[in-house]
Coordinates of C-alpha atoms and ligand atoms in Angstrom, one line a residue:
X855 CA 17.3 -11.9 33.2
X856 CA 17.0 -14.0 30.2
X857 CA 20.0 -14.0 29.0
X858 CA 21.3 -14.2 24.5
X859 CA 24.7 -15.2 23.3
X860 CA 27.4 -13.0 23.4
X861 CA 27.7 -11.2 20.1
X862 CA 24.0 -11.7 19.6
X863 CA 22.6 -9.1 16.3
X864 CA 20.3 -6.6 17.3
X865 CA 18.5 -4.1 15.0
X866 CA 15.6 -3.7 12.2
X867 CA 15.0 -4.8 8.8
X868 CA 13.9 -2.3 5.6
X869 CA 13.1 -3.3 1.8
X870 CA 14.8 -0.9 -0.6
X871 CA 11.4 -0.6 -2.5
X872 CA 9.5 0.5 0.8
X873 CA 11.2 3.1 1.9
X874 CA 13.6 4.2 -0.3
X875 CA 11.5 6.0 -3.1
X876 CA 12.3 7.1 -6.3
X877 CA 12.0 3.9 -7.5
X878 CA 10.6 3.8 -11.1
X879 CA 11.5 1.0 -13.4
X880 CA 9.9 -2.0 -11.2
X881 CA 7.2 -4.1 -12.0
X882 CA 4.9 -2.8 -9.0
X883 CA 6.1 1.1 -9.9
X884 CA 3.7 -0.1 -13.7
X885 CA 0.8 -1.5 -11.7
X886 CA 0.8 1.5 -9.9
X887 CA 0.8 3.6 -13.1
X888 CA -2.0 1.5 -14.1
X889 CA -3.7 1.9 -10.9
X890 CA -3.4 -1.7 -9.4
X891 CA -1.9 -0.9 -6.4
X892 CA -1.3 2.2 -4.7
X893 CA 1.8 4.5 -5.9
X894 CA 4.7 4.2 -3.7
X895 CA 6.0 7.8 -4.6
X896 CA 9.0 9.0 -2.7
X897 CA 8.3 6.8 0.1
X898 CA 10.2 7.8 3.4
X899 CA 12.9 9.2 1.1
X900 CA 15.5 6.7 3.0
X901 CA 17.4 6.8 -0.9
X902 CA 18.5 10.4 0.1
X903 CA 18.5 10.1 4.5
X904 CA 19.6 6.7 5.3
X905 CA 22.4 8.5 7.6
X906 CA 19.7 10.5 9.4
X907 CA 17.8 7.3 9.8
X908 CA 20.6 4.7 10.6
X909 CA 21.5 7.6 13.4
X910 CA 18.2 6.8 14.4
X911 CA 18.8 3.1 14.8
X912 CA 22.1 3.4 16.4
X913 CA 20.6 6.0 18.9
X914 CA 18.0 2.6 19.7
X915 CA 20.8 0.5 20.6
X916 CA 20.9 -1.6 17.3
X917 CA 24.1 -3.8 16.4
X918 CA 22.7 -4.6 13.1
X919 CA 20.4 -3.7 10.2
X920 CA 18.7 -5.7 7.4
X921 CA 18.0 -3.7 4.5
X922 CA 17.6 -4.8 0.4
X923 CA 19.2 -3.5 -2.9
X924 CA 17.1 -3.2 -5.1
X925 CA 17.4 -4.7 -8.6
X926 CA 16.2 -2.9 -11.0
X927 CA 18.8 0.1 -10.0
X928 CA 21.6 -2.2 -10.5
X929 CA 20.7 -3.7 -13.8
X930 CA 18.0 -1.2 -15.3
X931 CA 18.3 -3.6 -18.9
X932 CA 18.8 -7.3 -19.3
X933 CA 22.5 -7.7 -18.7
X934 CA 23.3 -4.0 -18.4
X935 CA 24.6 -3.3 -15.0
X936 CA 25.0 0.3 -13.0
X937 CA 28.1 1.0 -11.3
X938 CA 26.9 4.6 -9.9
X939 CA 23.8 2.5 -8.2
X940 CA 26.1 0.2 -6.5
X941 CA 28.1 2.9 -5.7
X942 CA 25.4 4.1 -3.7
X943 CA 24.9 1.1 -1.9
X944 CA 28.5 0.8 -1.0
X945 CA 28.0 4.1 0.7
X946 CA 25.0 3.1 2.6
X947 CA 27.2 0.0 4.0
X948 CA 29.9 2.1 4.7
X949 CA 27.6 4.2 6.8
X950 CA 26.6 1.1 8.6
X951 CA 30.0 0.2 9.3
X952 CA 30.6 3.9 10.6
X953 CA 28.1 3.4 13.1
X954 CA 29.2 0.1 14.1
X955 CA 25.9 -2.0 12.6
X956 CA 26.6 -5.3 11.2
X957 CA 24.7 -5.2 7.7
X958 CA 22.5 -7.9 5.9
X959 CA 21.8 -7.4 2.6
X960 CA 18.9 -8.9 0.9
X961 CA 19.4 -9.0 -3.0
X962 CA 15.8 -9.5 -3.8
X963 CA 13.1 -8.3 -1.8
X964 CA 9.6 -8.3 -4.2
X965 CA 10.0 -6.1 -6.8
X966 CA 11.2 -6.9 -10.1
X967 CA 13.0 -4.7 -12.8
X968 CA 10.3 -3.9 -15.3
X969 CA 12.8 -5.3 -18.9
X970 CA 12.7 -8.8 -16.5
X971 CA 9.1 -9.0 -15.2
X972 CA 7.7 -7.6 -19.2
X973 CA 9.7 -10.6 -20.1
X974 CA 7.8 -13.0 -18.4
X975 CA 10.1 -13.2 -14.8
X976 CA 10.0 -16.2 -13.3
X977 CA 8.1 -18.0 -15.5
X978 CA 11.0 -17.9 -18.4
X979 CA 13.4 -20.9 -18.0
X980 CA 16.2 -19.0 -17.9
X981 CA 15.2 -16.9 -15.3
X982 CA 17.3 -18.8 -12.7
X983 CA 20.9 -17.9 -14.6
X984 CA 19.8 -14.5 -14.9
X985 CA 19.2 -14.1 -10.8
X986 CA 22.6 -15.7 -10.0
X987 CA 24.7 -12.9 -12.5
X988 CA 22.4 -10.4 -11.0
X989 CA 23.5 -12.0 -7.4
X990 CA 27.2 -12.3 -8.8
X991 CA 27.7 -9.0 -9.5
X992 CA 25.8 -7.6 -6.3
X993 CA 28.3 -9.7 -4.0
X994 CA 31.3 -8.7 -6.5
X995 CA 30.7 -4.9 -6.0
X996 CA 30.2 -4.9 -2.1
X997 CA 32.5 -7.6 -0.5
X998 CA 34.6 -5.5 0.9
X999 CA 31.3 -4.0 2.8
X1000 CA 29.5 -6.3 3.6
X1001 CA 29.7 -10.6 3.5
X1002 CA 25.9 -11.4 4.6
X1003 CA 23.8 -11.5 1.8
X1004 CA 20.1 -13.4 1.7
X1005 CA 19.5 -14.1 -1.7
X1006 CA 15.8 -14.1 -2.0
X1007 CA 12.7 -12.9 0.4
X1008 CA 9.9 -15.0 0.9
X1009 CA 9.8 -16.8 -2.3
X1010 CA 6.4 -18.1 -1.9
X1011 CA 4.6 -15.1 -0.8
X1012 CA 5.8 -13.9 -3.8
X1013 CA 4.6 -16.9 -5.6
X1014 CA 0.9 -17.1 -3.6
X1015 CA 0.4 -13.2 -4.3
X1016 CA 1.8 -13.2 -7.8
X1017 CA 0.7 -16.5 -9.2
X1018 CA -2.2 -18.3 -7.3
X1019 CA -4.2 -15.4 -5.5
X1020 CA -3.7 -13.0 -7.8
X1021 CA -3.1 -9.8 -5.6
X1022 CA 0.3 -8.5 -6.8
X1023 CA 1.9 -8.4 -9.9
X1024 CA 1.7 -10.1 -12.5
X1025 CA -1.9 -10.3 -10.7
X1026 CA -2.4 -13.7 -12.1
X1027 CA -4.7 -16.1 -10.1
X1028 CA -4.4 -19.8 -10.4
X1029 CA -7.2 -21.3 -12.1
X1030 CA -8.2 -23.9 -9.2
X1031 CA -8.7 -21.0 -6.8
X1032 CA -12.0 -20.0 -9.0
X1033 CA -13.5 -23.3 -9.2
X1034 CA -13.6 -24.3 -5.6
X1035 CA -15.7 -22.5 -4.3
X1036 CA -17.3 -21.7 -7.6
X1037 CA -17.3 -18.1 -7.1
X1038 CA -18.0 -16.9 -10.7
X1039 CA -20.3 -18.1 -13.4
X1040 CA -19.5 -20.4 -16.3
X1041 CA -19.0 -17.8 -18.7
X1042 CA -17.6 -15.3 -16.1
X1043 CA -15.3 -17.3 -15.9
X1044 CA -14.4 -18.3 -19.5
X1045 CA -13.5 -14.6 -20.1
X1046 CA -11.1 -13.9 -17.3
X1047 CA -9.6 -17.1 -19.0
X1048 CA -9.2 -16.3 -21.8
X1049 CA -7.7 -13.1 -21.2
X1050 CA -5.1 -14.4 -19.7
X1051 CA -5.5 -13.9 -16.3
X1052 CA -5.8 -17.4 -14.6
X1053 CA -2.6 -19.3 -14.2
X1054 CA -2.6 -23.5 -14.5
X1055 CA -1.0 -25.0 -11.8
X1056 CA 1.5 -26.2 -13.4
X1057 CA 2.7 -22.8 -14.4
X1058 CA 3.2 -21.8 -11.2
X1059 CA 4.6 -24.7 -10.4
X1060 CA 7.6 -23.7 -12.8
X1061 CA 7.8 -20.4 -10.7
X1062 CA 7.9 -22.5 -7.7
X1063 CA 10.8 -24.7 -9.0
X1064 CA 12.6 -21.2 -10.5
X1065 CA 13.0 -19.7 -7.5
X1066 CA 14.5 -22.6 -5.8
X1067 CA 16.8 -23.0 -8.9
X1068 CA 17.0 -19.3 -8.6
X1069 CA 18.6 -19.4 -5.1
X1070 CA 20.7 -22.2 -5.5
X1071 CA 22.5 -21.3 -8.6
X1072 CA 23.0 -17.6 -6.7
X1073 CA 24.2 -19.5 -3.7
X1074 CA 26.7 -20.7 -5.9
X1075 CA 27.8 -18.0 -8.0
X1076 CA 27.9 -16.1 -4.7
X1077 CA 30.4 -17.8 -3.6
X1078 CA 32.8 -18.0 -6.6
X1079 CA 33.5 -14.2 -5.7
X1080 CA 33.4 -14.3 -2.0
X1081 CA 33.3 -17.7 -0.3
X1082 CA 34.1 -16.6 3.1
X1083 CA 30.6 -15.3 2.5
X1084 CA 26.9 -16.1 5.0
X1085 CA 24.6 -16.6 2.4
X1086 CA 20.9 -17.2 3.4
X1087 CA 17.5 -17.5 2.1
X1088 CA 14.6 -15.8 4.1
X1089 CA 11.6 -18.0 4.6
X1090 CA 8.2 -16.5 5.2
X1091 CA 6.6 -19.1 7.8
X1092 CA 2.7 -19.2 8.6
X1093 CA 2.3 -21.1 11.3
X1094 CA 0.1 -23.8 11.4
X1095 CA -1.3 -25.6 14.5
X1096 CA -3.7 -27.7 15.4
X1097 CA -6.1 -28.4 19.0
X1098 CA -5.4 -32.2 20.0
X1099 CA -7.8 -33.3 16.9
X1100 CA -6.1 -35.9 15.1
X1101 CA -7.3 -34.9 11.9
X1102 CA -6.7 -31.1 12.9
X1103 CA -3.1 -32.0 13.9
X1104 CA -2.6 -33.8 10.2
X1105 CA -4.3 -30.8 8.3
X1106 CA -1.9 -29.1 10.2
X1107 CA 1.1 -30.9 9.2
X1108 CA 0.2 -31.0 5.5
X1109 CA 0.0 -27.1 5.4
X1110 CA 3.0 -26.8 7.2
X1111 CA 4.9 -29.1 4.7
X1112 CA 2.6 -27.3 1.4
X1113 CA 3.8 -23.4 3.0
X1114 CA 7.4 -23.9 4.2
X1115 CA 9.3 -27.5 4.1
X1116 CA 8.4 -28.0 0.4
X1117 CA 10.5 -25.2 -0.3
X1118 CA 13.3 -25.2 1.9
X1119 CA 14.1 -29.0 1.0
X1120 CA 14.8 -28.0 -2.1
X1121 CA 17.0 -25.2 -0.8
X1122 CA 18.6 -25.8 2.6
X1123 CA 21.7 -27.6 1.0
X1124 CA 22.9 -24.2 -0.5
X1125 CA 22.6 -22.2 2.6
X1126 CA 25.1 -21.1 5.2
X1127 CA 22.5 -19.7 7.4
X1128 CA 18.4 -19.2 7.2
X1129 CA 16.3 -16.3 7.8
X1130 CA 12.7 -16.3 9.4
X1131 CA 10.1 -13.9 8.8
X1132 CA 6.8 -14.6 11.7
X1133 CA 4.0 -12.6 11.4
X1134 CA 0.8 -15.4 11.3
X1135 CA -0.4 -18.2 12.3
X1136 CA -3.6 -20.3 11.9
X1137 CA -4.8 -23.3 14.2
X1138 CA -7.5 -25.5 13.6
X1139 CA -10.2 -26.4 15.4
X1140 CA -9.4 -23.4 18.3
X1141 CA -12.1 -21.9 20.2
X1142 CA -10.1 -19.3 21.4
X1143 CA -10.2 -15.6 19.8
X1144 CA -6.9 -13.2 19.6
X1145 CA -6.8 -9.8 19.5
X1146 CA -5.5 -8.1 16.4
X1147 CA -3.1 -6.4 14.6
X1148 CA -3.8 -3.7 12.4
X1149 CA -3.1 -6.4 9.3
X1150 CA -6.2 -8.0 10.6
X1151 CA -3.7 -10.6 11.9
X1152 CA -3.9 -12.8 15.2
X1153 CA -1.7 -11.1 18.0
X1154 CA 0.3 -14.7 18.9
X1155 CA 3.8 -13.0 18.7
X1156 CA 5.2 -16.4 21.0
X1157 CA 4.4 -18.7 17.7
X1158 CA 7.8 -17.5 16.8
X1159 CA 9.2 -20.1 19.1
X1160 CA 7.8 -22.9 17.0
X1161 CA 9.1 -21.5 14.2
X1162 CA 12.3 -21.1 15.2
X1163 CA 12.3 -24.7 16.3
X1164 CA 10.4 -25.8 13.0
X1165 CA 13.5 -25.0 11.4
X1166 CA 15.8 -26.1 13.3
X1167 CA 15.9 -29.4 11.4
X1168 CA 18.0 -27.9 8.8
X1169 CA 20.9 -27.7 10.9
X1170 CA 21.8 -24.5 10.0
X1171 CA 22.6 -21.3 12.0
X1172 CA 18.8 -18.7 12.4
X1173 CA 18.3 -15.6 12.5
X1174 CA 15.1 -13.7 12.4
X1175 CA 15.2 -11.5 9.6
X1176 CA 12.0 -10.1 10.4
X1177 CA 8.9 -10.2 13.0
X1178 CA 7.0 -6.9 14.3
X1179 CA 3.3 -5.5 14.4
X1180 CA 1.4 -3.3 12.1
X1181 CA 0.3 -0.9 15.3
X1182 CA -0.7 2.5 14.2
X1183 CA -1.5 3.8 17.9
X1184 CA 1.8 2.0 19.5
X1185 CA -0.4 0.6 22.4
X1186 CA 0.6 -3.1 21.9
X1187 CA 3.9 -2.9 19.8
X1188 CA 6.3 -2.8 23.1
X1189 CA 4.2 -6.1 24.7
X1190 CA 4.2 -7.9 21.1
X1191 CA 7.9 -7.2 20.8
X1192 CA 8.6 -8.7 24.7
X1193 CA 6.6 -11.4 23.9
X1194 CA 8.2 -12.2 20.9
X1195 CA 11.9 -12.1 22.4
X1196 CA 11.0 -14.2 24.8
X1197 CA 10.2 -16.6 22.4
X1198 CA 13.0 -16.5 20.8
X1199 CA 15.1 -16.7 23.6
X1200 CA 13.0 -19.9 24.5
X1201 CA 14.2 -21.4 21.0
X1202 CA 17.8 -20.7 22.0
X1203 CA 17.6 -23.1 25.4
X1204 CA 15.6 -25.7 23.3
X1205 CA 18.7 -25.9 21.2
X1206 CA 18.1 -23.5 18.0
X1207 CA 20.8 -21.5 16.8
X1208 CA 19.8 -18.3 16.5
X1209 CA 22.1 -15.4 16.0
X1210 CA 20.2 -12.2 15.6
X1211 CA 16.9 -10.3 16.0
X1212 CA 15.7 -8.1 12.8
X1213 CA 12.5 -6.2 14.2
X1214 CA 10.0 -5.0 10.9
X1215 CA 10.5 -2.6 10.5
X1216 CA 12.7 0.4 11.2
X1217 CA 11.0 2.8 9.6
X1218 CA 7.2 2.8 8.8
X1219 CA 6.6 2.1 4.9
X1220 CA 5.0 1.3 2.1
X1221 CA 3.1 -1.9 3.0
X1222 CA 2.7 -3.2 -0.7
X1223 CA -1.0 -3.4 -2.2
X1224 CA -2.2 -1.6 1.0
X1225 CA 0.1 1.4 0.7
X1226 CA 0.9 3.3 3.3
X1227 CA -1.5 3.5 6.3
X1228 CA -0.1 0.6 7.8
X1229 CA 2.4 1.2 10.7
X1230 CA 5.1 -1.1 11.5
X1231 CA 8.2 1.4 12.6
X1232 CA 9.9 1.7 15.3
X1233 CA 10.2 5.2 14.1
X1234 CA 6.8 7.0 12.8
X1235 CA 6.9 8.6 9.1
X1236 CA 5.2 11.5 8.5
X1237 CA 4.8 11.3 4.5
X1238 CA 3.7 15.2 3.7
X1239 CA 6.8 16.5 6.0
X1240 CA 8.9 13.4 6.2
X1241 CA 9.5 14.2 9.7
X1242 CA 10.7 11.4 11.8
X1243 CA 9.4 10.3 15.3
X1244 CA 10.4 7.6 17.5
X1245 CA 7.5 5.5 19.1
X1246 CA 7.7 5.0 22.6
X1247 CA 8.1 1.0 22.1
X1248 CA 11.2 1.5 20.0
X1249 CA 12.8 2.4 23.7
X1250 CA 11.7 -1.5 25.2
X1251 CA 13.3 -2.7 22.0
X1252 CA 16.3 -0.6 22.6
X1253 CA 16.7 -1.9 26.4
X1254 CA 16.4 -5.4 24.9
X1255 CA 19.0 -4.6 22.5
X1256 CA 21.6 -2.6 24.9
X1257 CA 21.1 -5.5 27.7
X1258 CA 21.3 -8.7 25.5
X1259 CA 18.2 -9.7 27.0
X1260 CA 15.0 -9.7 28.8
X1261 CA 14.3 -8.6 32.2
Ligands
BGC93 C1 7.6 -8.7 3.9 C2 7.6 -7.2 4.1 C3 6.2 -6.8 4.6 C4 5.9 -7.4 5.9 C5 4.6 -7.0 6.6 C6 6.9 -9.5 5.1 O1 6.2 -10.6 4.6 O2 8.9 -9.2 3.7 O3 8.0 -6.6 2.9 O4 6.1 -5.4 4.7 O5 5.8 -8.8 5.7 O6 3.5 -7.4 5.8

């Protein structure tokens, strides 16, 4: 039996935006209107059943649950805040607490209130001060709920799909991208620059430096109002490896410092604990060929391992705040989930500190610009009848969870 720490968190993670639905005032609800990305609707309608579906995780043996607030509830307009939507959020905490599941709040996940993002988002200067009241009054309104708060998810997925490749809003693409290879002509290219939709690098650069700001000055207006408070960021880690090439193993290297380290130096001081999302990996100069997820993503769910001991350098507590398959069919979820435990566990004897295990997802949901055919739940959605139905590998997740361990 392979054994984790007593008092070890168990459970799932959810993203207000993907599941709870309703949701209309966000920069991703506009690009929707304007047919960038798919509509997200009424999603699994978690907003108006998040009993029916934390019944649901309890039922799977879960200890805990990750889920976000979403933003642009709480403060519709610049500096306006709403006391009914964090009212509603207190209730969905106390339901966690009625079922004995230790919550983890996420105060950002993605989406952006429209009045913020039409105002140029992270790219304005002040954007930093605006997060941490936005994270001040959050933490204000639901200490006595709930003291683990993340303050930001995956800042620079946000930054690569927002700012360099172009793929979510704002949909700007960094200018660099374009001219190596040279995928459009001269004058092509002129045009998409001069309306506006290539980004110098130093712009995003400023977004890169924002967020960090962003997290840090949160971290600390976080804990004016509740210092006995874990406060996290949640790192989005692709994995890079290398065969025994030198030059492979320093390409490598580089990529890991350019996707993860460059970021959480500048953020690691102002953090009580750290979150790791795992879902890819990429190493160079391998013959070998993995089978896939539906994501079109290598099935290597044991990288999490060198993750987990990637950050161990920070020498703060872990916890995975999310790792799971896209698996429509549910014929490899229950292996990739073993596999991925185990590795995890393996972390723990090579000395990381790891306190919990957030599986992505819960719930299936709304998987950003590819809506909603992708599958990641533990529980199956039916979107026309929003029936629920638990996969058979939510039950090996829930005998992981119930024994503390892997048989
Ligand atoms: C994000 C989730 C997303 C998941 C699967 C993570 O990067 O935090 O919002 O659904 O990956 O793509």
């Amino acid at each position: 039996m392979k054994k984790f720490p007593p008092g070890f968190f168990w459970g799932a993670a959810t993203a207000s935006y993907q599941v709870e639905g309703g949701i209309e005032n966000t920069d991703w609800a506009q690009a929707a209107r304007e047919g960038r990305v798919p509509e997200c609707g009424r999603a699994c309608d978690h907003y108006n059943r998040y009993e029916e579906d934390f019944d649901l995780a309890k039922s799977l043996g879960h200890t805990a649950h990750r889920l976000s607030v979403e933003w642009a509830r709480i403060e519709p307009e610049e500096g306006k805040f709403d006391e009914a939507a964090l009212e509603h959020y207190r209730n969905v905490l106390r339901a966690l607490q009625a079922r004995g599941l230790h919550p983890c709040v996420t105060l950002w996940h993605f989406t952006l209130p429209l009045w913020f993002s039409e105002k140029g988002g992270f790219e304005r200067r002040d954007a930093p001060e605006i997060f941490a009241r936005y994270a001040r009054y959050v933490v204000d309104g639901l200490k006595e709920e709930c003291h683990h708060f993340s303050t930001i998810n995956e800042p620079i997925v946000f930054l690569s799909n927002g700012w360099n490749r172009g793929t979510w809003p704002p949909f700007k693409r960094l200018a660099l991208l374009d001219l190596f290879p040279i995928t459009n002509s001269g004058r092509e290219y002129m045009a998409r620059y001069r309306k506006g939709l290539f980004v110098p690098f130093l712009r995003s650069l400023r977004v890169f430096h924002n967020l960090a700001r962003a997290h840090n000055q949160a971290y600390d207006a976080i804990k004016e109002v509740l210092l006995a408070s874990d406060v996290s960021i949640v790192t989005h880690i692709i994995l890079f490896r290398a065969n025994g090439n030198p030059i492979n193993t320093l390409i490598a290297r580089i990529m890991n410092w350019w996707w993860t380290h460059r970021f959480m130096k500048r953020v690691y001081k102002k953090c009580d604990s750290i979150g790791l999302n795992y879902y890819i990996q990429k190493k160079f100069g391998d013959a070998a060929t993995y089978a896939k997820t539906d994501m079109d993503w290598d099935i290597y769910p044991e990288g999490i391992y060198d993750c987990l001991m990637m950050l161990r350098r920070y020498g703060k507590p872990l916890f995975v705040s999310e790792a799971g398959i896209a698996d429509a069919k549910d014929d490899r979820r229950a292996e990739y989930i073993r596999r991925q435990v185990e590795g995890t566990w393996r972390a723990i004897q090579d000395g990381a500190d790891v306190r919990g295990h957030y599986y992505w997802s819960l719930l299936d949901n709304y998987e950003w610009a590819l809506g909603f055919e992708k599958r990641f739940g533990l529980v199956e959605i039916d979107y026309t009848t929003l029936e629920r139905k638990i996969r058979p590998s939510a039950f090996v997740y829930k005998d992981i969870c119930e024994s503390n361990g892997l048989t």
